[in-house]
Coordinates of C-alpha atoms in Angstrom, one line a residue:
Chain A
X1301 CA -0.1 -0.2 0.0
X1302 CA 2.2 2.7 1.1
X1303 CA 4.9 1.7 -2.3
X1304 CA 2.3 1.8 -4.1
X1305 CA 1.3 5.4 -2.9
X1306 CA 4.5 6.4 -3.1
X1307 CA 4.0 4.5 -6.8
X1308 CA 1.6 7.1 -7.2
X1309 CA 3.4 10.0 -5.8
X1310 CA 5.6 9.0 -8.3
X1311 CA 3.8 9.5 -11.5
X1312 CA 1.9 12.6 -9.7
X1313 CA 5.3 14.6 -9.1
X1314 CA 6.5 12.8 -13.7
X1315 CA 3.5 14.1 -14.5
X1316 CA 4.6 17.5 -17.0
X1317 CA 7.5 14.4 -18.7
X1318 CA 5.4 11.3 -18.3
X1319 CA 2.7 13.9 -20.7
X1320 CA 5.4 14.6 -22.6
X1321 CA 6.3 10.9 -23.8
X1322 CA 2.7 9.9 -24.6
X1323 CA 2.5 10.3 -28.0
X1324 CA 5.5 8.5 -28.6
X1325 CA 4.7 6.1 -26.0
X1326 CA 1.1 5.4 -27.8
X1327 CA 2.6 5.2 -31.0
X1328 CA 5.5 2.7 -29.6
X1329 CA 2.8 0.3 -28.2
X1330 CA 0.3 0.2 -31.1
X1331 CA 2.5 0.2 -33.8
X1332 CA 5.7 -1.9 -32.7
X1333 CA 4.7 -4.3 -29.7
X1334 CA 1.7 -5.3 -29.9
X1335 CA 3.2 -6.2 -33.8
X1336 CA 5.6 -7.8 -31.5
X1337 CA 3.3 -9.9 -29.4
X1338 CA 1.4 -10.4 -32.2
X1339 CA 4.6 -12.6 -33.6
X1340 CA 2.5 -15.5 -32.0
X1341 CA 0.2 -16.1 -34.9
X1342 CA 3.5 -17.9 -36.0
X1343 CA 2.8 -21.0 -33.8
X1344 CA -1.3 -20.7 -34.8
X1345 CA -3.1 -21.2 -37.4
X1346 CA -4.2 -17.3 -38.0
X1347 CA -8.0 -17.1 -39.1
X1348 CA -9.8 -14.1 -39.6
X1349 CA -12.1 -13.1 -36.2
X1350 CA -14.3 -10.0 -37.0
X1351 CA -14.3 -9.0 -34.2
X1352 CA -11.1 -7.4 -34.6
X1353 CA -7.0 -8.1 -33.7
X1354 CA -7.2 -9.4 -30.7
X1355 CA -9.4 -11.8 -31.0
X1356 CA -8.2 -12.7 -34.0
X1357 CA -5.2 -13.8 -32.6
X1358 CA -7.5 -15.4 -29.7
X1359 CA -9.3 -17.3 -31.7
X1360 CA -7.3 -19.4 -33.9
X1361 CA -5.6 -22.3 -33.1
X1362 CA -2.3 -23.3 -31.7
X1363 CA -0.2 -25.0 -34.2
X1364 CA 3.2 -25.3 -33.1
X1365 CA 5.8 -25.6 -34.9
X1366 CA 4.1 -26.5 -37.4
X1367 CA 4.4 -23.2 -39.7
X1368 CA 8.1 -23.3 -39.2
X1369 CA 7.7 -26.9 -40.2
X1370 CA 6.3 -25.6 -42.9
X1371 CA 8.6 -23.2 -43.8
X1372 CA 11.8 -24.9 -42.8
X1373 CA 10.9 -27.8 -45.3
X1374 CA 10.9 -26.5 -48.4
X1375 CA 13.6 -25.0 -50.2
X1376 CA 12.5 -22.0 -49.9
X1377 CA 14.4 -21.2 -46.6
X1378 CA 17.4 -21.9 -47.8
X1379 CA 17.7 -19.9 -50.6
X1380 CA 16.1 -16.5 -48.9
X1381 CA 18.3 -17.0 -45.8
X1382 CA 22.1 -17.6 -48.4
X1383 CA 20.5 -15.1 -50.8
X1384 CA 20.4 -11.9 -48.2
X1385 CA 22.8 -13.5 -45.2
X1386 CA 25.9 -13.0 -48.5
X1387 CA 23.8 -10.0 -50.0
X1388 CA 24.1 -8.1 -47.4
X1389 CA 27.5 -9.3 -46.7
X1390 CA 29.3 -8.2 -50.5
X1391 CA 27.1 -5.3 -49.3
X1392 CA 28.8 -4.5 -45.5
X1393 CA 32.4 -5.6 -47.0
X1394 CA 32.0 -3.6 -50.7
X1395 CA 30.5 -0.9 -48.8
X1396 CA 33.0 0.0 -46.1
X1397 CA 35.9 -0.1 -48.4
X1398 CA 34.2 2.0 -51.1
X1399 CA 33.1 4.4 -49.0
X1400 CA 36.4 4.3 -46.5
X1401 CA 37.7 4.9 -50.1
X1402 CA 36.0 8.3 -51.5
X1403 CA 36.1 10.0 -47.7
X1404 CA 39.6 9.6 -47.4
X1405 CA 40.2 11.0 -51.6
X1406 CA 37.5 12.9 -50.5
X1407 CA 39.4 14.5 -48.0
X1408 CA 42.8 14.9 -49.9
X1409 CA 42.0 15.8 -53.3
X1410 CA 43.9 19.3 -53.6
X1411 CA 40.9 21.4 -55.5
X1412 CA 38.3 21.3 -52.7
X1413 CA 36.0 22.9 -53.9
X1414 CA 35.7 19.9 -57.6
X1415 CA 35.6 17.5 -54.6
X1416 CA 32.1 19.5 -53.2
X1417 CA 30.8 18.6 -56.5
X1418 CA 31.8 15.3 -56.8
X1419 CA 30.5 14.6 -53.7
X1420 CA 26.9 16.5 -54.8
X1421 CA 26.8 14.4 -57.4
X1422 CA 27.4 10.8 -55.2
X1423 CA 25.1 11.7 -52.8
X1424 CA 22.3 12.3 -56.0
X1425 CA 20.8 9.0 -55.4
X1426 CA 20.4 8.9 -52.4
X1427 CA 18.2 10.9 -52.6
X1428 CA 15.7 9.0 -55.1
X1429 CA 13.1 5.9 -54.0
X1430 CA 13.7 2.8 -55.3
X1431 CA 11.5 3.3 -58.3
X1432 CA 12.5 5.6 -60.0
X1433 CA 16.4 4.0 -60.0
X1434 CA 13.9 0.9 -61.4
X1435 CA 13.4 3.2 -63.9
X1436 CA 16.7 4.1 -64.6
X1437 CA 17.6 0.9 -64.5
X1438 CA 14.9 -0.7 -67.1
X1439 CA 16.4 1.9 -69.5
X1440 CA 19.6 0.7 -69.3
X1441 CA 18.1 -2.9 -68.9
X1442 CA 14.7 -3.2 -71.9
X1443 CA 15.8 -5.7 -73.6
X1444 CA 13.9 -4.1 -77.4
X1445 CA 14.6 -0.4 -76.4
X1446 CA 17.3 -0.4 -73.2
X1447 CA 20.9 0.7 -74.6
X1448 CA 23.0 -2.1 -73.2
X1449 CA 20.8 -4.2 -75.6
X1450 CA 22.3 -1.4 -78.1
X1451 CA 26.0 -1.4 -77.5
X1452 CA 25.0 -5.8 -77.2
X1453 CA 24.1 -4.4 -81.0
X1454 CA 26.2 -2.4 -82.4
X1455 CA 29.4 -5.1 -81.4
X1456 CA 26.9 -7.3 -83.1
X1457 CA 26.4 -9.5 -80.5
X1458 CA 22.7 -11.3 -79.5
X1459 CA 20.4 -8.7 -77.5
X1460 CA 19.6 -10.4 -74.2
X1461 CA 16.9 -11.3 -71.4
X1462 CA 18.5 -9.5 -68.7
X1463 CA 14.7 -9.3 -67.4
X1464 CA 14.7 -13.2 -67.5
X1465 CA 18.9 -14.1 -66.8
X1466 CA 19.5 -14.9 -63.6
X1467 CA 23.4 -14.9 -63.8
X1468 CA 23.7 -11.5 -63.9
X1469 CA 21.8 -11.1 -61.2
X1470 CA 23.8 -11.0 -58.6
X1471 CA 26.5 -8.6 -59.8
X1472 CA 23.6 -5.9 -61.0
X1473 CA 22.1 -6.0 -57.3
X1474 CA 26.3 -4.7 -56.0
X1475 CA 26.5 -2.2 -58.6
X1476 CA 23.4 -1.2 -58.2
X1477 CA 23.5 -0.7 -54.5
X1478 CA 27.0 0.5 -54.1
X1479 CA 25.9 3.0 -57.1
X1480 CA 23.2 4.0 -54.8
X1481 CA 25.1 3.9 -51.1
X1482 CA 28.3 5.2 -51.1
X1483 CA 28.3 8.9 -51.1
X1484 CA 25.9 8.4 -48.4
X1485 CA 28.3 5.6 -46.4
X1486 CA 31.8 8.4 -47.4
X1487 CA 30.1 11.2 -46.2
X1488 CA 30.0 10.3 -42.5
X1489 CA 34.2 9.3 -42.3
X1490 CA 34.8 11.8 -44.6
X1491 CA 33.4 14.4 -41.5
X1492 CA 35.8 12.3 -39.2
X1493 CA 38.8 12.4 -41.6
X1494 CA 38.1 16.5 -41.4
X1495 CA 38.0 16.4 -37.7
X1496 CA 41.6 14.2 -37.6
X1497 CA 44.0 16.8 -35.7
X1498 CA 46.3 17.9 -38.4
X1499 CA 49.6 18.0 -36.4
X1500 CA 49.1 14.2 -37.0
X1501 CA 50.2 15.0 -40.6
X1502 CA 52.2 17.8 -39.9
X1503 CA 54.4 15.3 -37.5
X1504 CA 54.3 12.3 -40.0
X1505 CA 55.7 14.9 -42.5
X1506 CA 58.6 16.2 -40.9
X1507 CA 59.6 12.1 -40.2
X1508 CA 59.3 11.6 -44.3
X1509 CA 55.2 9.5 -44.8
X1510 CA 54.2 9.9 -47.3
X1511 CA 50.7 10.2 -48.8
X1512 CA 50.2 6.1 -48.3
X1513 CA 51.9 6.4 -45.4
X1514 CA 49.9 8.4 -43.8
X1515 CA 46.6 7.3 -44.5
X1516 CA 47.7 3.8 -43.5
X1517 CA 48.7 5.2 -40.5
X1518 CA 47.1 8.2 -38.7
X1519 CA 43.5 8.1 -40.9
X1520 CA 42.4 4.4 -41.2
X1521 CA 43.7 4.0 -37.4
X1522 CA 41.7 7.0 -35.8
X1523 CA 38.7 6.2 -38.4
X1524 CA 39.2 2.7 -37.0
X1525 CA 36.0 3.4 -33.8
X1526 CA 33.9 4.6 -36.3
X1527 CA 34.3 2.0 -39.0
X1528 CA 34.0 -0.8 -36.8
X1529 CA 31.0 0.7 -34.7
X1530 CA 29.7 1.0 -37.6
X1531 CA 29.9 -1.7 -39.0
X1532 CA 28.6 -4.1 -35.3
X1533 CA 25.4 -2.2 -36.6
X1534 CA 25.6 -3.4 -39.9
X1535 CA 26.6 -6.6 -39.5
X1536 CA 23.5 -7.3 -36.8
X1537 CA 20.9 -5.8 -38.7
X1538 CA 22.0 -8.6 -42.1
X1539 CA 19.1 -10.7 -41.9
X1540 CA 17.0 -8.0 -42.6
X1541 CA 17.2 -6.8 -46.4
X1542 CA 16.5 -3.5 -48.3
X1543 CA 12.9 -4.5 -49.5
X1544 CA 13.4 -1.9 -52.5
X1545 CA 16.5 -3.4 -53.7
X1546 CA 15.4 -6.7 -54.4
X1547 CA 11.8 -6.3 -54.4
X1548 CA 11.5 -3.1 -57.1
X1549 CA 15.0 -2.9 -59.1
X1550 CA 14.5 -7.1 -60.1
X1551 CA 10.1 -5.9 -60.9
X1552 CA 9.2 -9.3 -59.6
X1553 CA 10.4 -10.8 -62.0
X1554 CA 9.5 -14.8 -61.4
X1555 CA 12.2 -16.1 -63.5
X1556 CA 15.0 -13.9 -61.6
X1557 CA 13.5 -15.1 -57.7
X1558 CA 16.4 -17.1 -57.1
X1559 CA 18.8 -14.4 -57.2
X1560 CA 16.5 -11.9 -56.0
X1561 CA 14.4 -13.4 -53.3
X1562 CA 15.1 -13.0 -49.9
X1563 CA 13.5 -12.9 -46.6
X1564 CA 12.2 -9.3 -46.5
X1565 CA 10.5 -10.4 -50.4
X1566 CA 9.3 -13.7 -49.2
X1567 CA 7.9 -12.8 -46.3
X1568 CA 5.6 -10.2 -48.3
X1569 CA 4.5 -11.7 -51.5
X1570 CA 3.7 -14.9 -49.0
X1571 CA 1.7 -12.2 -47.3
X1572 CA 0.2 -10.0 -49.8
X1573 CA 0.1 -12.5 -53.4
X1574 CA -0.8 -16.3 -51.8
X1575 CA -2.4 -14.9 -48.7
X1576 CA -0.2 -17.8 -45.9
X1577 CA 0.0 -15.5 -43.2
X1578 CA 0.8 -18.2 -41.1
X1579 CA 4.1 -19.2 -42.9
X1580 CA 4.8 -15.5 -43.7
X1581 CA 4.9 -14.3 -39.8
X1582 CA 7.1 -18.2 -39.0
X1583 CA 9.3 -16.3 -41.5
X1584 CA 9.5 -12.8 -40.0
X1585 CA 9.8 -14.1 -37.4
X1586 CA 12.8 -16.1 -38.1
X1587 CA 13.6 -13.6 -39.1
X1588 CA 13.6 -11.0 -36.3
X1589 CA 14.7 -13.5 -33.8
X1590 CA 17.9 -14.5 -35.6
X1591 CA 18.4 -10.1 -36.7
X1592 CA 18.3 -9.7 -32.7
X1593 CA 20.7 -12.5 -31.1
X1594 CA 22.9 -11.6 -34.0
X1595 CA 22.7 -7.8 -32.6
X1596 CA 23.5 -8.8 -28.9
X1597 CA 26.1 -11.3 -29.7
X1598 CA 28.1 -8.3 -32.9
X1599 CA 27.9 -5.9 -29.3
X1600 CA 29.0 -8.7 -27.0
X1601 CA 31.4 -9.4 -29.4
X1602 CA 33.2 -5.5 -29.8
X1603 CA 32.1 -4.8 -26.1
X1604 CA 34.9 -7.7 -25.0
X1605 CA 37.3 -5.2 -27.3
X1606 CA 35.8 -2.4 -26.7
X1607 CA 33.5 -0.7 -24.5
X1608 CA 33.8 2.7 -25.5
X1609 CA 32.7 1.4 -28.8
X1610 CA 29.9 -0.8 -28.3
X1611 CA 25.8 -0.8 -27.9
X1612 CA 24.7 -0.8 -25.4
Chain B
X528 CA 76.6 20.1 -54.6
X529 CA 75.4 17.3 -52.7
X530 CA 72.7 18.7 -51.0
X531 CA 72.0 16.7 -47.6
X532 CA 68.8 14.5 -48.1
X533 CA 67.1 17.2 -45.3
X534 CA 67.6 20.2 -46.5
X535 CA 66.1 18.1 -49.5
X536 CA 63.0 17.7 -47.8
X537 CA 63.1 20.5 -46.2
X538 CA 63.1 22.0 -49.8
X539 CA 59.9 20.2 -50.9
X540 CA 58.4 21.3 -47.4
X541 CA 58.5 24.7 -48.1
X542 CA 57.0 24.1 -51.8
X543 CA 54.2 23.5 -49.8
X544 CA 53.6 25.1 -47.4
X545 CA 52.2 28.1 -49.0
X546 CA 49.5 25.3 -49.9
X547 CA 48.4 25.1 -46.2
X548 CA 47.4 28.5 -46.0
X549 CA 44.5 28.2 -49.1
X550 CA 43.3 25.2 -48.3
X551 CA 41.0 25.0 -44.9
X552 CA 41.5 21.0 -43.8
X553 CA 43.8 19.9 -46.5
X554 CA 46.9 21.0 -45.9
X555 CA 49.4 18.0 -47.7
X556 CA 46.2 16.6 -50.6
X557 CA 47.7 14.2 -53.3
X558 CA 50.0 16.2 -56.0
X559 CA 50.7 15.5 -59.4
X560 CA 49.6 12.3 -60.7
X561 CA 48.2 10.9 -58.2
X562 CA 45.8 14.2 -57.8
X563 CA 44.8 13.9 -61.5
X564 CA 44.4 9.8 -61.6
X565 CA 42.5 10.4 -58.6
X566 CA 40.8 13.5 -60.0
X567 CA 39.4 11.2 -62.3
X568 CA 38.1 8.5 -60.5
X569 CA 36.1 9.9 -58.4
X570 CA 35.0 12.7 -61.2
X571 CA 33.3 10.5 -63.7
X572 CA 32.1 8.2 -60.4
X573 CA 30.2 11.4 -59.3
X574 CA 29.3 12.0 -63.1
X575 CA 28.1 8.3 -63.2
X576 CA 25.6 8.9 -60.6
X577 CA 23.8 11.9 -62.3
X578 CA 24.1 10.3 -65.3
X579 CA 20.9 7.5 -65.7
X580 CA 18.9 10.6 -64.7
X581 CA 20.4 12.9 -67.7
X582 CA 19.6 9.6 -69.9
X583 CA 15.3 9.5 -68.6
X584 CA 15.4 13.8 -69.6
X585 CA 16.7 12.2 -73.5
X586 CA 14.0 9.7 -73.4
X587 CA 11.3 11.1 -71.8
X588 CA 12.1 13.6 -74.8
X589 CA 11.7 11.6 -77.5
X590 CA 10.0 11.2 -80.1
X591 CA 7.4 7.8 -79.8
X592 CA 7.9 6.9 -82.8
X593 CA 12.3 7.1 -83.3
X594 CA 12.0 4.5 -79.8
X595 CA 10.1 2.6 -81.1
X596 CA 12.4 1.8 -83.5
X597 CA 15.5 2.7 -82.2
X598 CA 15.5 2.6 -78.8
X599 CA 16.3 4.4 -76.0
X600 CA 19.2 6.2 -78.4
X601 CA 21.8 8.8 -76.1
X602 CA 21.0 11.2 -79.1
X603 CA 17.2 10.9 -80.2
X604 CA 17.0 10.9 -83.9
X605 CA 14.2 13.1 -82.5
X606 CA 13.0 15.9 -79.8
X607 CA 10.1 15.4 -79.3
X608 CA 7.4 17.1 -76.7
X609 CA 4.8 14.7 -77.2
X610 CA 5.2 13.0 -73.6
X611 CA 4.5 16.1 -71.5
X612 CA 1.8 16.8 -73.6
X613 CA 0.7 14.2 -73.3
X614 CA 1.1 14.2 -69.5
X615 CA -0.7 17.5 -69.5
X616 CA -4.1 16.1 -71.3
X617 CA -3.8 13.3 -68.6
X618 CA -2.9 16.1 -65.7
X619 CA -5.7 14.9 -62.9
X620 CA -4.5 11.7 -61.1
X621 CA -0.9 13.7 -62.0
X622 CA -2.0 16.5 -59.7
X623 CA -4.1 14.3 -57.5
X624 CA -0.6 12.1 -56.6
X625 CA 1.6 15.3 -56.3
X626 CA -1.4 16.6 -53.8
X627 CA -1.0 13.3 -52.3
X628 CA 2.6 13.8 -51.8
X629 CA 2.6 17.2 -50.9
X630 CA -0.2 16.3 -47.5
X631 CA 1.8 13.3 -46.0
X632 CA 4.6 14.4 -46.3
X633 CA 4.2 18.1 -44.4
X634 CA 1.3 16.7 -42.8
X635 CA 3.9 13.3 -41.2
X636 CA 6.9 15.6 -42.1
X637 CA 5.6 18.5 -38.9
X638 CA 3.5 15.1 -36.5
X639 CA 7.0 13.1 -36.9
X640 CA 8.9 16.3 -35.5
X641 CA 6.9 16.8 -32.5
X642 CA 6.2 13.7 -31.1
X643 CA 9.8 13.0 -31.6
X644 CA 10.5 15.8 -29.8
X645 CA 9.0 15.4 -27.1
X646 CA 9.9 12.0 -26.7
X647 CA 13.2 12.6 -27.0
X648 CA 13.1 15.7 -24.3
X649 CA 11.9 14.4 -21.5
X650 CA 14.1 11.0 -21.8
X651 CA 16.9 13.2 -22.1
X652 CA 16.3 15.3 -18.9
X653 CA 17.6 14.1 -15.3
X654 CA 14.3 15.1 -13.6
X655 CA 12.7 12.8 -15.1
X656 CA 11.8 9.6 -13.1
X657 CA 11.2 7.8 -15.6
X658 CA 14.1 8.1 -17.9
X659 CA 15.6 5.2 -18.6
X660 CA 12.6 3.0 -18.4
X661 CA 11.6 4.6 -21.9
X662 CA 14.8 5.2 -23.1
X663 CA 14.8 1.2 -22.6
X664 CA 11.3 1.0 -24.3
X665 CA 12.5 3.2 -27.2
X666 CA 15.9 1.6 -27.7
X667 CA 14.5 -2.4 -27.9
X668 CA 12.0 -1.4 -30.9
X669 CA 15.9 -0.6 -32.5
X670 CA 16.5 -4.6 -31.9
X671 CA 13.9 -6.7 -31.9
X672 CA 11.2 -6.1 -34.5
X673 CA 7.1 -7.9 -34.6
X674 CA 7.5 -8.3 -38.4
X675 CA 5.8 -7.4 -41.8
X676 CA 2.7 -9.6 -41.2
X677 CA 1.3 -8.5 -37.6
X678 CA 1.4 -5.2 -38.9
X679 CA -0.1 -5.5 -41.8
X680 CA -2.9 -6.7 -39.2
X681 CA -2.8 -4.2 -37.2
X682 CA -2.3 -1.7 -39.6
X683 CA -5.8 -3.6 -40.7
X684 CA -7.9 -5.0 -38.7
X685 CA -6.9 -3.5 -34.9
X686 CA -7.2 0.1 -36.5
X687 CA -8.6 -0.3 -39.5
X688 CA -6.9 1.8 -41.9
X689 CA -6.7 0.0 -45.0
X690 CA -7.3 2.5 -47.5
X691 CA -7.0 5.6 -45.1
X692 CA -4.3 8.5 -45.9
X693 CA -3.3 7.9 -42.4
X694 CA -1.7 4.7 -42.9
X695 CA 0.8 6.6 -45.5
X696 CA 1.1 9.2 -42.6
X697 CA 1.4 6.3 -39.1
X698 CA 3.4 3.9 -40.0
X699 CA 6.8 6.2 -40.2
X700 CA 6.1 9.2 -38.1
X701 CA 8.5 7.8 -34.6
X702 CA 11.8 6.7 -36.0
X703 CA 13.6 5.0 -32.9
X704 CA 17.1 6.2 -34.0
X705 CA 15.2 9.8 -34.6
X706 CA 14.5 9.4 -30.2
X707 CA 18.1 8.4 -29.4
X708 CA 19.9 10.8 -31.9
X709 CA 17.8 13.7 -30.7
X710 CA 18.3 13.2 -26.7
X711 CA 21.4 12.9 -27.3
X712 CA 21.5 16.3 -29.0
X713 CA 19.1 18.1 -26.3
X714 CA 21.6 16.7 -23.5
X715 CA 24.1 18.1 -25.4
X716 CA 22.9 21.5 -26.8
X717 CA 21.0 21.8 -23.5
X718 CA 22.3 23.2 -21.1
X719 CA 21.0 21.9 -17.9
X720 CA 21.9 25.8 -15.8
X721 CA 20.1 27.6 -18.1
X722 CA 17.0 25.8 -17.3
X723 CA 17.5 26.1 -13.9
X724 CA 16.9 29.6 -13.7
X725 CA 14.1 29.5 -15.9
X726 CA 12.3 27.3 -13.2
X727 CA 13.5 29.8 -10.3
X728 CA 12.0 32.1 -12.6
X729 CA 8.3 30.5 -11.7
X730 CA 8.4 28.8 -16.1
X731 CA 6.8 25.6 -15.9
X732 CA 8.6 22.4 -17.8
X733 CA 6.2 23.0 -21.2
X734 CA 7.3 26.6 -21.4
X735 CA 10.6 26.0 -20.9
X736 CA 10.2 23.8 -23.9
X737 CA 9.1 25.9 -26.3
X738 CA 10.6 28.8 -25.8
X739 CA 14.5 27.8 -24.3
X740 CA 14.8 23.9 -25.1
X741 CA 13.1 24.0 -29.4
X742 CA 15.5 27.3 -30.5
X743 CA 18.3 25.8 -29.0
X744 CA 17.4 22.8 -30.9
X745 CA 16.9 24.1 -34.1
X746 CA 19.4 22.6 -36.0
X747 CA 18.8 19.3 -35.1
X748 CA 14.8 19.5 -35.2
X749 CA 15.3 20.4 -38.4
X750 CA 17.8 17.8 -39.1
X751 CA 14.6 15.7 -38.3
X752 CA 12.8 17.0 -40.5
X753 CA 14.7 16.8 -43.8
X754 CA 15.0 13.1 -42.8
X755 CA 11.3 12.8 -42.1
X756 CA 9.8 14.4 -45.6
X757 CA 12.3 12.3 -47.8
X758 CA 11.1 9.0 -46.4
X759 CA 7.8 10.5 -46.5
X760 CA 8.5 12.0 -50.7
X761 CA 10.0 8.7 -51.4
X762 CA 7.8 6.6 -49.5
X763 CA 5.5 3.6 -51.5
X764 CA 6.2 0.6 -49.2
X765 CA 3.2 2.1 -47.6
X766 CA 1.0 2.3 -50.4
X767 CA 2.2 -0.7 -51.9
X768 CA 0.8 -2.3 -48.2
X769 CA -2.0 -0.2 -47.6
X770 CA -3.4 1.6 -50.4
X771 CA -5.5 1.0 -53.3
X772 CA -7.9 4.0 -53.3
X773 CA -7.0 6.4 -56.5
X774 CA -7.2 9.0 -55.3
X775 CA -4.7 7.8 -52.5
X776 CA -2.4 6.8 -54.8
X777 CA 1.0 9.3 -53.4
X778 CA 4.0 9.9 -56.2
X779 CA 6.4 7.1 -55.6
X780 CA 3.2 4.4 -55.8
X781 CA 1.9 6.1 -59.3
X782 CA 5.3 5.7 -61.2
X783 CA 4.9 1.9 -59.7
X784 CA 1.6 0.9 -61.2
X785 CA 2.5 3.4 -63.7
X786 CA 5.3 0.6 -65.1
X787 CA 4.3 -2.2 -67.4
X788 CA 1.8 0.7 -69.0
X789 CA 0.3 3.7 -68.6
X790 CA -3.6 2.6 -68.4
X791 CA -4.0 3.7 -64.4
X792 CA -3.5 7.5 -65.6
X793 CA -5.4 7.4 -68.3
X794 CA -8.2 6.1 -65.8
X795 CA -9.0 9.2 -64.4
X796 CA -9.1 11.2 -66.5
X797 CA -10.7 9.6 -69.7
X798 CA -13.8 10.1 -66.7
X799 CA -12.9 13.6 -66.5
X800 CA -12.9 15.0 -69.3
X801 CA -14.3 13.4 -72.5
X802 CA -14.1 16.2 -74.7
X803 CA -10.2 16.8 -74.3
X804 CA -7.7 16.2 -77.6
X805 CA -6.2 12.9 -76.3
X806 CA -3.1 12.5 -79.1
X807 CA -4.1 9.2 -81.0
X808 CA -1.0 7.4 -81.0
X809 CA -0.4 7.4 -77.1
X810 CA 3.7 7.8 -76.2
X811 CA 3.5 5.5 -73.9
X812 CA 7.6 5.1 -73.3
X813 CA 8.6 8.9 -73.3
X814 CA 5.3 9.5 -70.9
X815 CA 7.3 7.0 -68.2
X816 CA 9.7 8.3 -68.6
X817 CA 8.8 12.1 -68.1
X818 CA 6.6 11.0 -64.9
X819 CA 9.9 10.0 -63.4
X820 CA 11.3 13.5 -64.2
X821 CA 8.7 14.5 -63.1
X822 CA 8.7 13.0 -60.0
X823 CA 12.2 13.6 -59.0
X824 CA 12.7 17.2 -60.5
X825 CA 11.6 18.5 -57.1
X826 CA 14.6 17.0 -55.3
X827 CA 16.9 17.2 -58.2
X828 CA 16.8 20.6 -58.4
X829 CA 16.4 21.3 -54.5
X830 CA 19.0 18.8 -52.2
X831 CA 22.3 20.5 -53.7
X832 CA 20.6 23.2 -50.9
X833 CA 20.1 21.4 -48.5
X834 CA 23.0 18.9 -48.9
X835 CA 24.7 21.4 -46.5
X836 CA 22.4 20.5 -43.6
X837 CA 22.5 16.6 -44.0
X838 CA 25.4 16.5 -44.2
X839 CA 26.3 18.7 -41.2
X840 CA 22.8 16.4 -39.4
X841 CA 24.1 13.0 -40.8
X842 CA 27.1 14.1 -37.5
X843 CA 25.0 15.7 -35.1
X844 CA 24.2 12.4 -32.9
X845 CA 25.9 9.5 -32.0
X846 CA 24.0 6.7 -30.9
X847 CA 26.0 7.1 -27.0
X848 CA 25.4 8.9 -24.7

């Protein structure tokens, strides 16, 4: 009773703050936490109930791990996991190398006015939606009108039906994702490099260090903490793919599914085209759980190496 | 005469030293051949980044006939404005989509910034007894997600937002990442001492927030607003999930719907302007690319101006306390 009274008084004392967090709190509960609770649908045979969401969840029958058994019984689970993880790995590694390289070059260019122009150009793709980018790509890859086939024709080669040939797409997707992301990715690194004390470089110059040595011995070690924390964050989300890239760019082309289907597109198609709610939820829960474990794990590792860089 | 290596070194240094004064943060950049190479390298990549847009503009200005005969040429056989003329004739759906996008972007950004700023400010203050709990409530959503399917069912079944304009606004209102960034920003840029003196003067917390904190937090808030504006403008995913009603289709979603043919734009135009003289042959390809240009141009023209704030905003607050 005493504690309840104290709790009541605390609430009263903090009413102004509680009032401030209220809209955000309600949003988080409705849009994030109720769907988290909704993940139990993965263990149920979902049936819509006229009384709304909670009634639907409540009245659906428990089926245990049936949905998961079905999901992992097919080859799909393997393919979407492989695609998601492999693409993301390539994106992380290549994205890191390119972003850091571009940032270093930008910072070392002697004509900073030109460097600003380059940066503006490289940032452009970031501001576009995947829908627009998919049109850009189509202008190159269209079978009868695209630039690629015109060039092939010029060299008397047979046109390629790009949207039906899965073999090329891993390269396309990697290239497009980097095209869109490098300018943006380099911003943070560039800011960090610009922030490095120039005295280090001056000292290195006096000791006769070459540009190359300065980059390896000063620039990269100085931005290492940033590299580590951003890479960790990326590894933590290695299980979630960029839906737009994998859905819009291949134009939902069936023959390309083996190399373009990722967990996110699989869940979407399961929900919207097949209407298999149980299995889609199971795939989503599988994704969320593994992602969660990965974040905890990577954060734990960073804590061991260097506590200052850990996320929490 | 032999120059001792040290002296040669310092002579070289002296040559490069005057450069330092001109450059802001770049006393010794690449030199000579490397510099030229790097300029070519980055310059061509930067060009590659904007080239597809130029290409699409060219296609949109090509005559449909030359497109069907020669494909998408970099220099078309015949230039033509017919694509834009055609879009002007069927403009009702396009204006409608522009209106939806503008509304969603403006209203969405205002709501989003208000909710995020209030939440972030409260959890940034030490006086708030439950700040740790509420920080965790926001932070945890970054670690574990509810997944697309439960989210879809909550939106449609629990909130009943299928085919509602709010389905385009609410899903992107709060972002835990922005809350954490803003919290860090408030902690750094709003000193407790100022607030303390305002409290002594008898100002309430809300008045302090509106009159003292907000003006101090303008850079942070502008950043979040900018990110939100872009996210809302470019959003097609929520329309894909929740919108079937043609009058609620935003611009990006309109682009998706005309991917295979222009029927989606035409339907409405036919109904609304029966006596309008629709072109004899519809410039399918060039009109679609013209649509892309119309949807992208506002961003392409404005981003060089807000880029500075965007870049600044990215480095404004780190996740950690």
